[in-house]
Short mmCIF file of C-alpha atoms and ligand atoms in Angstrom, two decimals:
data_model
loop_
_atom_site.label_atom_id
_atom_site.label_comp_id
_atom_site.label_asym_id
_atom_site.label_seq_id
_atom_site.Cartn_x
_atom_site.Cartn_y
_atom_site.Cartn_z
CA MET A 1 -2.13 -21.67 52.12
CA SER A 2 -3.28 -22.68 55.57
CA ASP A 3 -3.10 -26.19 56.97
CA ASN A 4 -6.15 -28.30 57.63
CA VAL A 5 -8.83 -25.89 56.55
CA VAL A 6 -12.30 -27.16 57.44
CA THR A 7 -15.29 -25.25 56.09
CA ARG A 8 -18.95 -26.15 56.29
CA PHE A 9 -22.19 -25.52 54.51
CA ALA A 10 -25.06 -25.37 57.00
CA PRO A 11 -28.42 -25.07 55.26
CA SER A 12 -31.75 -25.04 57.09
CA PRO A 13 -33.95 -27.66 55.40
CA THR A 14 -37.02 -25.49 55.07
CA GLY A 15 -37.11 -25.37 51.27
CA PHE A 16 -35.07 -25.99 48.14
CA LEU A 17 -31.41 -25.17 47.78
CA HIS A 18 -31.89 -21.65 46.49
CA ILE A 19 -29.39 -19.82 44.37
CA GLY A 20 -27.93 -17.79 47.26
CA GLY A 21 -27.40 -20.96 49.28
CA ALA A 22 -25.71 -22.58 46.29
CA ARG A 23 -23.29 -19.67 46.11
CA THR A 24 -22.51 -19.95 49.84
CA ALA A 25 -21.88 -23.67 49.36
CA LEU A 26 -19.69 -22.91 46.35
CA PHE A 27 -17.51 -20.43 48.24
CA ASN A 28 -17.05 -22.92 51.10
CA TRP A 29 -16.26 -25.67 48.62
CA LEU A 30 -13.84 -23.57 46.56
CA TYR A 31 -12.01 -22.39 49.63
CA ALA A 32 -11.68 -25.95 50.93
CA LYS A 33 -10.49 -27.24 47.54
CA HIS A 34 -8.11 -24.32 47.06
CA THR A 35 -6.43 -24.97 50.40
CA GLY A 36 -6.52 -28.76 50.22
CA GLY A 37 -8.96 -28.79 53.13
CA LYS A 38 -12.41 -30.25 53.73
CA MET A 39 -15.96 -29.04 53.43
CA LEU A 40 -18.48 -30.56 55.84
CA LEU A 41 -22.24 -30.47 55.55
CA ARG A 42 -24.54 -29.77 58.46
CA ILE A 43 -28.29 -29.86 58.15
CA GLU A 44 -29.70 -27.28 60.57
CA ASP A 45 -32.91 -29.09 61.34
CA THR A 46 -33.33 -27.84 64.91
CA ASP A 47 -36.56 -26.06 64.00
CA ARG A 48 -38.76 -29.16 63.90
CA GLU A 49 -41.81 -27.37 62.60
CA ARG A 50 -40.20 -25.90 59.53
CA SER A 51 -37.67 -28.63 58.68
CA THR A 52 -38.69 -31.42 56.32
CA ASP A 53 -37.00 -34.54 54.94
CA ALA A 54 -38.11 -33.53 51.46
CA ALA A 55 -36.20 -30.26 51.78
CA THR A 56 -33.09 -32.09 53.01
CA ALA A 57 -33.32 -34.44 50.02
CA ALA A 58 -33.76 -31.49 47.64
CA ILE A 59 -30.69 -29.75 49.10
CA LEU A 60 -28.52 -32.87 48.78
CA ASP A 61 -29.79 -33.38 45.23
CA GLY A 62 -29.05 -29.76 44.31
CA LEU A 63 -25.52 -29.94 45.71
CA SER A 64 -24.89 -33.24 43.95
CA TRP A 65 -26.11 -31.89 40.63
CA LEU A 66 -23.73 -28.96 40.99
CA GLY A 67 -20.90 -31.32 41.95
CA LEU A 68 -20.39 -29.57 45.30
CA THR A 69 -19.28 -32.61 47.23
CA TRP A 70 -18.92 -32.67 51.00
CA ASP A 71 -16.62 -34.74 53.20
CA GLY A 72 -18.05 -37.39 55.50
CA GLU A 73 -21.70 -37.88 56.39
CA PRO A 74 -24.03 -34.88 56.70
CA VAL A 75 -24.45 -33.92 60.35
CA SER A 76 -27.97 -33.45 61.74
CA GLN A 77 -28.04 -30.54 64.16
CA PHE A 78 -31.21 -31.82 65.79
CA GLU A 79 -29.57 -35.10 66.72
CA ARG A 80 -26.91 -33.21 68.62
CA ALA A 81 -29.36 -31.53 71.02
CA PRO A 82 -28.10 -33.54 74.05
CA ARG A 83 -24.60 -32.21 73.44
CA HIS A 84 -25.91 -28.63 73.09
CA ARG A 85 -27.72 -29.06 76.41
CA ALA A 86 -24.58 -30.41 78.09
CA VAL A 87 -22.53 -27.40 76.98
CA ALA A 88 -25.20 -24.99 78.23
CA GLU A 89 -25.18 -26.72 81.63
CA GLU A 90 -21.40 -26.66 81.65
CA LEU A 91 -21.52 -22.90 81.15
CA VAL A 92 -23.79 -22.61 84.18
CA ARG A 93 -21.29 -24.63 86.23
CA LEU A 94 -18.51 -22.37 85.01
CA GLY A 95 -20.48 -19.33 86.18
CA LYS A 96 -20.68 -18.05 82.57
CA ALA A 97 -24.40 -18.65 82.21
CA TYR A 98 -27.36 -18.83 84.55
CA TYR A 99 -30.92 -20.02 84.87
CA CYS A 100 -33.53 -17.36 84.30
CA TYR A 101 -37.08 -17.77 85.56
CA ALA A 102 -38.62 -14.61 84.17
CA THR A 103 -42.24 -15.28 83.25
CA PRO A 104 -43.71 -14.54 79.82
CA ALA A 105 -45.56 -11.61 81.38
CA GLU A 106 -42.33 -10.17 82.81
CA LEU A 107 -40.56 -10.54 79.46
CA GLU A 108 -43.44 -8.84 77.70
CA ALA A 109 -43.26 -5.96 80.19
CA MET A 110 -39.51 -5.61 79.48
CA ARG A 111 -40.18 -5.49 75.74
CA GLU A 112 -42.94 -2.95 76.28
CA SER A 113 -40.77 -0.61 78.31
CA ALA A 114 -37.92 -0.86 75.77
CA ARG A 115 -40.37 -0.04 73.00
CA ALA A 116 -41.66 2.96 74.93
CA LYS A 117 -38.09 4.28 75.15
CA GLY A 118 -37.50 3.58 71.48
CA LEU A 119 -34.86 0.94 72.32
CA PRO A 120 -34.45 -2.56 70.88
CA PRO A 121 -36.03 -5.25 73.08
CA ARG A 122 -33.56 -6.33 75.68
CA TYR A 123 -33.48 -8.68 78.66
CA ASP A 124 -32.64 -6.66 81.77
CA GLY A 125 -30.49 -9.28 83.51
CA ARG A 126 -32.77 -9.70 86.49
CA TRP A 127 -31.66 -13.29 87.22
CA ARG A 128 -28.03 -12.75 86.38
CA ASP A 129 -26.79 -12.26 89.90
CA ARG A 130 -29.46 -13.96 91.91
CA ASP A 131 -28.71 -16.98 93.99
CA PRO A 132 -30.01 -20.25 92.46
CA SER A 133 -31.75 -20.94 95.78
CA GLU A 134 -34.18 -18.17 94.91
CA ALA A 135 -35.51 -20.19 91.97
CA PRO A 136 -39.29 -20.63 92.11
CA VAL A 137 -40.12 -24.17 93.22
CA GLY A 138 -40.81 -26.58 90.37
CA ALA A 139 -40.11 -23.99 87.64
CA LYS A 140 -37.86 -24.95 84.76
CA GLY A 141 -35.68 -22.04 83.84
CA ALA A 142 -34.11 -21.10 80.55
CA ILE A 143 -30.32 -20.79 80.44
CA ARG A 144 -28.96 -17.38 79.50
CA ILE A 145 -25.35 -16.56 78.73
CA LYS A 146 -23.66 -13.71 80.62
CA ALA A 147 -22.84 -11.27 77.87
CA PRO A 148 -20.18 -8.63 78.55
CA ALA A 149 -21.86 -5.41 79.71
CA ASP A 150 -19.39 -2.84 78.42
CA GLY A 151 -16.68 -2.47 75.84
CA GLU A 152 -17.20 -3.89 72.38
CA THR A 153 -17.10 -7.16 70.55
CA VAL A 154 -15.04 -7.02 67.39
CA VAL A 155 -15.59 -9.42 64.52
CA ASN A 156 -12.51 -9.59 62.30
CA ASP A 157 -14.21 -10.56 59.12
CA ARG A 158 -12.20 -11.47 56.02
CA VAL A 159 -14.85 -9.96 53.77
CA GLN A 160 -16.43 -7.22 55.89
CA GLY A 161 -13.25 -6.11 57.65
CA GLU A 162 -13.26 -5.17 61.32
CA VAL A 163 -16.86 -4.92 62.49
CA ARG A 164 -17.49 -3.49 65.97
CA PHE A 165 -20.52 -4.23 68.11
CA PRO A 166 -20.99 -2.22 71.34
CA ASN A 167 -21.57 -4.77 74.10
CA LYS A 168 -24.34 -2.71 75.61
CA ASP A 169 -26.43 -3.88 72.64
CA LEU A 170 -25.84 -7.57 73.38
CA ASP A 171 -28.16 -8.75 76.11
CA ASP A 172 -27.95 -12.02 78.04
CA PHE A 173 -29.55 -14.12 75.33
CA ILE A 174 -31.04 -17.57 75.82
CA ILE A 175 -28.87 -20.56 74.86
CA LEU A 176 -31.15 -23.29 76.23
CA ARG A 177 -34.92 -22.89 76.36
CA SER A 178 -36.89 -23.92 79.43
CA ASP A 179 -38.12 -26.99 77.49
CA GLY A 180 -34.48 -28.14 77.27
CA ASN A 181 -34.04 -27.33 73.58
CA PRO A 182 -31.02 -25.32 72.45
CA THR A 183 -31.42 -22.08 70.59
CA TYR A 184 -30.10 -21.83 67.08
CA MET A 185 -27.41 -19.35 68.19
CA HIS A 186 -25.97 -21.82 70.67
CA ALA A 187 -26.30 -24.96 68.53
CA VAL A 188 -24.28 -23.38 65.70
CA VAL A 189 -21.36 -22.56 67.99
CA VAL A 190 -21.23 -25.97 69.65
CA ASP A 191 -21.48 -27.73 66.28
CA ASP A 192 -18.85 -25.57 64.59
CA HIS A 193 -16.50 -26.20 67.50
CA ASP A 194 -17.10 -29.95 67.68
CA MET A 195 -16.85 -30.36 63.92
CA GLY A 196 -13.47 -28.63 63.97
CA ILE A 197 -14.58 -25.83 61.65
CA THR A 198 -11.70 -23.45 61.00
CA HIS A 199 -13.45 -21.12 58.55
CA ILE A 200 -17.05 -19.94 58.64
CA ILE A 201 -18.23 -18.64 55.29
CA ARG A 202 -21.90 -17.63 55.15
CA GLY A 203 -24.34 -14.90 54.16
CA ASP A 204 -23.89 -11.46 55.68
CA ASP A 205 -27.38 -11.72 57.16
CA HIS A 206 -25.56 -13.68 59.90
CA LEU A 207 -23.06 -10.94 60.73
CA THR A 208 -24.80 -9.75 63.89
CA ASN A 209 -25.16 -13.37 65.01
CA ALA A 210 -21.37 -13.61 64.78
CA ALA A 211 -20.97 -11.12 67.65
CA ARG A 212 -23.34 -13.11 69.87
CA GLN A 213 -21.72 -16.38 68.90
CA MET A 214 -18.34 -14.98 69.92
CA VAL A 215 -19.68 -14.51 73.44
CA ILE A 216 -20.29 -18.27 73.61
CA TYR A 217 -16.88 -19.15 72.16
CA ARG A 218 -15.16 -16.94 74.71
CA ALA A 219 -17.20 -18.27 77.62
CA MET A 220 -16.14 -21.82 76.71
CA GLY A 221 -12.55 -20.75 76.06
CA TRP A 222 -12.79 -22.02 72.48
CA ASP A 223 -10.95 -20.57 69.47
CA VAL A 224 -13.14 -18.42 67.27
CA PRO A 225 -12.98 -19.64 63.65
CA SER A 226 -12.03 -17.28 60.85
CA MET A 227 -15.20 -15.48 59.73
CA SER A 228 -16.26 -14.43 56.24
CA HIS A 229 -19.71 -12.95 55.74
CA ILE A 230 -20.44 -12.75 52.06
CA PRO A 231 -22.88 -10.21 50.60
CA LEU A 232 -26.30 -11.41 49.56
CA ILE A 233 -27.33 -11.59 45.94
CA HIS A 234 -29.60 -8.85 44.63
CA GLY A 235 -31.65 -8.64 41.45
CA ALA A 236 -30.31 -6.94 38.31
CA ASP A 237 -32.19 -3.80 39.40
CA GLY A 238 -30.46 -3.74 42.79
CA ALA A 239 -33.55 -4.81 44.75
CA LYS A 240 -33.56 -7.80 47.06
CA LEU A 241 -33.60 -11.03 45.06
CA SER A 242 -37.12 -12.20 44.30
CA LYS A 243 -38.44 -15.13 42.25
CA ARG A 244 -38.65 -12.90 39.18
CA HIS A 245 -34.97 -12.07 39.60
CA GLY A 246 -33.88 -15.67 39.86
CA ALA A 247 -34.38 -16.48 43.56
CA LEU A 248 -35.27 -20.02 42.59
CA GLY A 249 -34.19 -23.45 43.69
CA VAL A 250 -31.18 -24.79 41.79
CA GLU A 251 -33.37 -27.50 40.24
CA ALA A 252 -35.12 -24.68 38.35
CA TYR A 253 -31.76 -23.80 36.79
CA ARG A 254 -31.28 -27.41 35.82
CA ALA A 255 -34.70 -27.34 34.12
CA MET A 256 -33.76 -24.11 32.32
CA GLY A 257 -30.86 -26.02 30.75
CA TYR A 258 -27.83 -24.50 32.45
CA LEU A 259 -24.68 -26.56 32.84
CA PRO A 260 -23.49 -26.99 36.42
CA GLU A 261 -20.05 -25.68 35.51
CA ALA A 262 -21.48 -22.56 33.86
CA LEU A 263 -23.80 -21.86 36.78
CA LEU A 264 -20.90 -22.26 39.21
CA ASN A 265 -18.74 -19.99 37.07
CA TYR A 266 -21.51 -17.40 37.09
CA LEU A 267 -22.10 -17.68 40.85
CA ALA A 268 -18.39 -17.50 41.62
CA ARG A 269 -18.15 -14.28 39.67
CA LEU A 270 -21.00 -12.74 41.69
CA GLY A 271 -18.97 -10.85 44.23
CA TRP A 272 -15.59 -12.35 43.39
CA SER A 273 -13.28 -11.81 40.45
CA HIS A 274 -9.89 -12.83 39.18
CA GLY A 275 -8.53 -10.08 36.97
CA ASP A 276 -10.59 -9.84 33.81
CA ASP A 277 -11.25 -13.56 33.60
CA GLU A 278 -14.93 -14.19 32.97
CA VAL A 279 -14.96 -17.71 31.64
CA MET A 280 -13.49 -20.16 34.13
CA SER A 281 -13.36 -23.90 34.38
CA LEU A 282 -13.78 -25.55 37.76
CA ALA A 283 -10.03 -26.08 37.88
CA ASP A 284 -9.46 -22.35 37.25
CA MET A 285 -11.87 -21.40 40.02
CA ILE A 286 -10.21 -23.74 42.49
CA ALA A 287 -6.76 -22.47 41.58
CA TRP A 288 -7.71 -18.80 41.79
CA PHE A 289 -10.30 -18.54 44.54
CA ASP A 290 -9.55 -16.81 47.79
CA ILE A 291 -12.19 -15.82 50.28
CA GLY A 292 -10.33 -12.61 51.09
CA ASP A 293 -10.90 -11.43 47.51
CA VAL A 294 -14.70 -11.45 47.80
CA ASN A 295 -16.20 -7.94 47.62
CA LYS A 296 -18.42 -6.65 50.34
CA GLY A 297 -20.85 -4.88 48.02
CA ALA A 298 -24.07 -6.69 47.08
CA ALA A 299 -23.81 -8.75 43.91
CA ARG A 300 -26.41 -8.46 41.15
CA PHE A 301 -27.93 -11.46 39.47
CA ASP A 302 -28.37 -11.10 35.72
CA PHE A 303 -30.02 -13.86 33.67
CA ALA A 304 -28.74 -12.53 30.36
CA LYS A 305 -25.13 -12.84 31.55
CA LEU A 306 -25.72 -16.33 32.92
CA GLU A 307 -27.22 -17.39 29.60
CA ALA A 308 -24.38 -15.97 27.54
CA LEU A 309 -21.82 -17.64 29.81
CA ASN A 310 -23.68 -20.94 29.53
CA GLY A 311 -23.44 -20.73 25.75
CA VAL A 312 -19.69 -20.20 25.99
CA HIS A 313 -19.28 -23.21 28.28
CA MET A 314 -21.35 -25.38 25.93
CA ARG A 315 -19.23 -24.46 22.94
CA ARG A 316 -16.00 -24.96 24.87
CA MET A 317 -16.95 -28.33 26.21
CA ASN A 318 -15.88 -31.43 24.32
CA ASP A 319 -18.78 -33.07 22.51
CA ALA A 320 -18.71 -36.41 24.28
CA GLU A 321 -18.81 -34.68 27.66
CA LEU A 322 -21.57 -32.33 26.63
CA LEU A 323 -23.55 -35.25 25.23
CA GLU A 324 -23.32 -37.08 28.53
CA ILE A 325 -24.56 -34.07 30.51
CA PHE A 326 -27.29 -33.49 27.95
CA ILE A 327 -28.53 -37.07 28.16
CA ASN A 328 -28.48 -37.03 31.97
CA THR A 329 -30.42 -33.77 32.02
CA LEU A 330 -33.07 -34.77 29.45
CA PRO A 331 -35.61 -35.95 32.06
CA TYR A 332 -35.68 -32.43 33.56
CA LEU A 333 -35.91 -30.46 30.31
CA GLU A 334 -39.07 -29.46 28.50
CA GLY A 335 -39.36 -31.76 25.50
CA GLY A 336 -36.46 -33.82 26.90
CA PRO A 337 -38.31 -36.99 27.95
CA ALA A 338 -39.63 -37.45 24.39
CA ILE A 339 -36.07 -37.45 23.11
CA ALA A 340 -34.84 -39.66 25.94
CA ALA A 341 -37.49 -42.24 25.03
CA ARG A 342 -36.10 -42.56 21.48
CA LEU A 343 -32.45 -42.38 22.28
CA ASP A 344 -31.08 -45.73 21.19
CA ASP A 345 -27.44 -46.20 20.14
CA THR A 346 -28.10 -44.93 16.63
CA GLY A 347 -29.80 -41.87 18.09
CA LYS A 348 -26.85 -41.21 20.38
CA ALA A 349 -24.43 -41.48 17.47
CA GLN A 350 -26.56 -39.10 15.40
CA LEU A 351 -26.75 -36.66 18.27
CA LEU A 352 -23.00 -36.75 18.75
CA ALA A 353 -22.46 -36.16 15.04
CA ALA A 354 -24.89 -33.24 15.03
CA LEU A 355 -23.62 -31.68 18.25
CA PRO A 356 -20.90 -29.43 16.79
CA GLY A 357 -23.50 -27.75 14.57
CA LEU A 358 -26.24 -27.73 17.21
CA LYS A 359 -24.17 -26.19 19.98
CA GLU A 360 -23.21 -23.25 17.79
CA ARG A 361 -26.88 -22.26 17.87
CA ALA A 362 -27.80 -23.01 21.48
CA LYS A 363 -27.11 -21.14 24.69
CA THR A 364 -28.87 -23.66 26.94
CA LEU A 365 -29.67 -27.36 26.96
CA VAL A 366 -33.32 -26.41 26.42
CA GLU A 367 -32.33 -24.78 23.15
CA LEU A 368 -30.33 -27.88 22.37
CA VAL A 369 -33.46 -30.02 22.83
CA ASP A 370 -35.20 -27.71 20.44
CA GLY A 371 -32.38 -27.86 17.92
CA ALA A 372 -32.02 -31.65 18.16
CA ALA A 373 -35.74 -32.38 17.93
CA PHE A 374 -35.57 -32.86 14.14
CA LEU A 375 -33.31 -35.88 14.59
CA PHE A 376 -35.99 -37.71 16.52
CA ALA A 377 -39.10 -36.37 14.84
CA GLU A 378 -41.40 -38.87 13.17
CA ARG A 379 -42.47 -38.55 9.56
CA PRO A 380 -44.33 -36.74 8.28
CA LEU A 381 -42.55 -33.96 10.17
CA PRO A 382 -44.47 -31.18 11.84
CA ILE A 383 -43.50 -28.03 9.92
CA ASP A 384 -43.36 -24.77 11.84
CA GLU A 385 -44.70 -21.53 10.42
CA LYS A 386 -41.41 -20.09 9.19
CA ALA A 387 -40.45 -23.39 7.61
CA ALA A 388 -43.84 -23.62 5.90
CA ALA A 389 -43.20 -20.22 4.31
CA LEU A 390 -39.96 -21.58 2.85
CA LEU A 391 -41.84 -24.46 1.26
CA GLY A 392 -44.34 -22.32 -0.66
CA GLY A 393 -44.22 -21.01 -4.25
CA GLU A 394 -41.68 -22.57 -6.56
CA ALA A 395 -39.89 -24.24 -3.64
CA ARG A 396 -41.74 -27.48 -4.23
CA GLU A 397 -40.50 -27.68 -7.80
CA ILE A 398 -36.96 -27.01 -6.67
CA LEU A 399 -37.27 -29.70 -4.00
CA ARG A 400 -38.35 -32.19 -6.62
CA GLY A 401 -35.13 -31.55 -8.53
CA ALA A 402 -33.03 -31.61 -5.37
CA HIS A 403 -34.60 -34.92 -4.40
CA ALA A 404 -33.63 -36.44 -7.73
CA ALA A 405 -30.11 -35.06 -7.47
CA LEU A 406 -29.66 -36.48 -3.98
CA LYS A 407 -31.14 -39.81 -4.93
CA ALA A 408 -28.58 -40.09 -7.71
CA ILE A 409 -25.60 -39.73 -5.38
CA PRO A 410 -23.33 -42.64 -6.15
CA GLY A 411 -21.36 -44.32 -3.38
CA ASP A 412 -21.16 -43.03 0.19
CA TRP A 413 -23.71 -40.63 1.59
CA THR A 414 -21.59 -37.90 3.12
CA ALA A 415 -21.94 -34.16 3.71
CA ALA A 416 -19.40 -33.55 0.93
CA ALA A 417 -21.20 -35.79 -1.54
CA ALA A 418 -24.53 -34.12 -0.74
CA GLU A 419 -23.01 -30.69 -1.13
CA ALA A 420 -21.51 -31.57 -4.51
CA ALA A 421 -24.84 -32.93 -5.77
CA ILE A 422 -26.84 -29.92 -4.59
CA ARG A 423 -24.36 -27.39 -5.95
CA GLU A 424 -24.37 -29.08 -9.33
CA PHE A 425 -28.17 -29.15 -9.37
CA ALA A 426 -28.39 -25.45 -8.37
CA LEU A 427 -25.90 -24.44 -11.03
CA ALA A 428 -27.59 -26.43 -13.76
CA GLY A 429 -31.04 -25.04 -12.93
CA GLY A 430 -29.86 -21.44 -12.45
CA HIS A 431 -30.89 -21.37 -8.77
CA LYS A 432 -29.03 -19.60 -6.04
CA LEU A 433 -27.68 -22.11 -3.52
CA GLY A 434 -29.89 -20.61 -0.78
CA ALA A 435 -33.01 -21.11 -2.88
CA VAL A 436 -32.29 -24.83 -2.77
CA ALA A 437 -30.81 -25.10 0.72
CA GLN A 438 -33.65 -23.26 2.49
CA PRO A 439 -36.57 -25.46 1.40
CA LEU A 440 -34.34 -28.48 1.84
CA ARG A 441 -33.68 -27.49 5.44
CA ALA A 442 -37.39 -26.87 6.04
CA ALA A 443 -38.26 -30.30 4.66
CA LEU A 444 -35.53 -32.09 6.61
CA THR A 445 -35.99 -30.39 9.99
CA GLY A 446 -39.43 -28.74 9.96
CA LYS A 447 -37.67 -25.52 10.96
CA SER A 448 -36.09 -22.51 9.32
CA THR A 449 -32.85 -22.77 11.32
CA SER A 450 -30.65 -25.79 11.91
CA PRO A 451 -27.03 -26.83 11.62
CA GLY A 452 -25.64 -26.66 8.09
CA VAL A 453 -28.01 -28.43 5.74
CA PHE A 454 -25.34 -30.78 4.34
CA ASP A 455 -24.44 -31.86 7.85
CA VAL A 456 -28.13 -32.43 8.52
CA LEU A 457 -28.33 -34.66 5.44
CA ALA A 458 -25.28 -36.63 6.55
CA VAL A 459 -26.56 -37.11 10.11
CA LEU A 460 -30.02 -38.21 9.02
CA GLY A 461 -28.68 -40.68 6.48
CA ARG A 462 -29.78 -41.45 2.94
CA GLU A 463 -33.07 -43.19 3.51
CA GLU A 464 -34.52 -40.83 6.12
CA SER A 465 -33.35 -37.71 4.26
CA LEU A 466 -34.90 -38.77 0.95
CA ALA A 467 -38.13 -39.77 2.68
CA ARG A 468 -38.44 -36.44 4.49
CA VAL A 469 -37.88 -34.50 1.29
CA ALA A 470 -40.33 -36.73 -0.59
CA ASP A 471 -42.97 -36.03 2.08
CA GLN A 472 -42.92 -32.36 1.09
CA ILE A 473 -43.16 -32.97 -2.64
CA ASP A 474 -46.19 -35.17 -2.90
N1 LIG B 501 -28.69 -22.38 58.75
C1 LIG B 501 -28.31 -21.04 58.44
C2 LIG B 501 -28.96 -20.62 57.14
O1 LIG B 501 -29.41 -21.46 56.39
C3 LIG B 501 -26.81 -20.88 58.30
C4 LIG B 501 -26.15 -20.70 59.59
C5 LIG B 501 -24.66 -20.53 59.52
O2 LIG B 501 -24.09 -20.67 58.42
O3 LIG B 501 -24.07 -20.28 60.56
O4 LIG B 501 -29.03 -19.44 56.87
#
């Protein structure tokens, strides 16, 4: 365990917190928690045209829903532009960077000639060694860093291993534009240094940036943080993650009824493992996670696995806790607001009592809404097609008898008392238990599946149960 680990999550607020970003945040968070360190949050809003406040709010909301807490206030990269400028100017004073006055036409010509030779576009260093006195009068130059011309830059990555970049491929890139605004490449380095970041954990689409960023660290004489570039998430078919595969904002996962803990468990296991453990609590993940154990191969996102894992987490969770999450999530779930509107204290108690039976049959909170709907349905109940089939034929006659048997229950209305009454009625009339239980369930819930019918009777209570059954007789 290392001392004083400081990680950071650095999203660009150009859209929702998507699932890949959530996983990056999770790995930073887990590593910080595992080492007793901190995770900071930096909003990379330097690109003023693409950054929006709504996106920042959505990212904070997504992180909060997942429980991925950050330390201190979020840092705005844009607000730090004066500091980025000062460091760029400092590098010029140190002789590590220089003003470049190449015109757009000259730069285009350089690109053209590189293209003609089949080379990547590259700045040719024409202002690198010129005397500042040669600067065109009144022109505002851009600041370029002096990149090393030969040898190689080696990124010692904890996930990717030792990655070598020939320096001849790194040109003197711009760190401060002629309008005085920092480039993204430069802002990230200055911010990571000033924020005291010890460990950079981010998507492997930033790996080549790491080599360029090292040039800036070295020029300033700053320590290079530990680097971990984690593989991107792919679809179940191996292709780049698209919407169809699950490349959605995390709020879409909330609306699909996944528990934060289950989603985090699933995301953690995408590219990282701990023996054969598949089902992990947050505490397990924190105890077991190490960034060095992340695989470098692309991880595949699979909805079916996420759903199955969610079901396991729901069944494992204690009922009071699950109920609280369920109630908090209702506004986001299809059919949820209707339940939320009727959820008084009696309703909550009924829901809690029904939960053990309901969660056996649900893999998501959306399925739980569906399963719990009967509790809050108004009489006469809407009867679905399968339930209607159970109420045809001689079922009505049987229900009549069952109604009478239930009505005659002396004393307390409990699942056991209801079961005894129904069994006795079935036996006396020569009916199989199922022939009584099935239409009873249909009448009580409007559906063909539900928790055990005696539990349903107990949860609904005497009056409501008898009324629902009576509705199907007359
Ligand atoms: N803002 C970058 C992104 O959202 C992350 C940059 C970094 O982590 O260094 O991809």
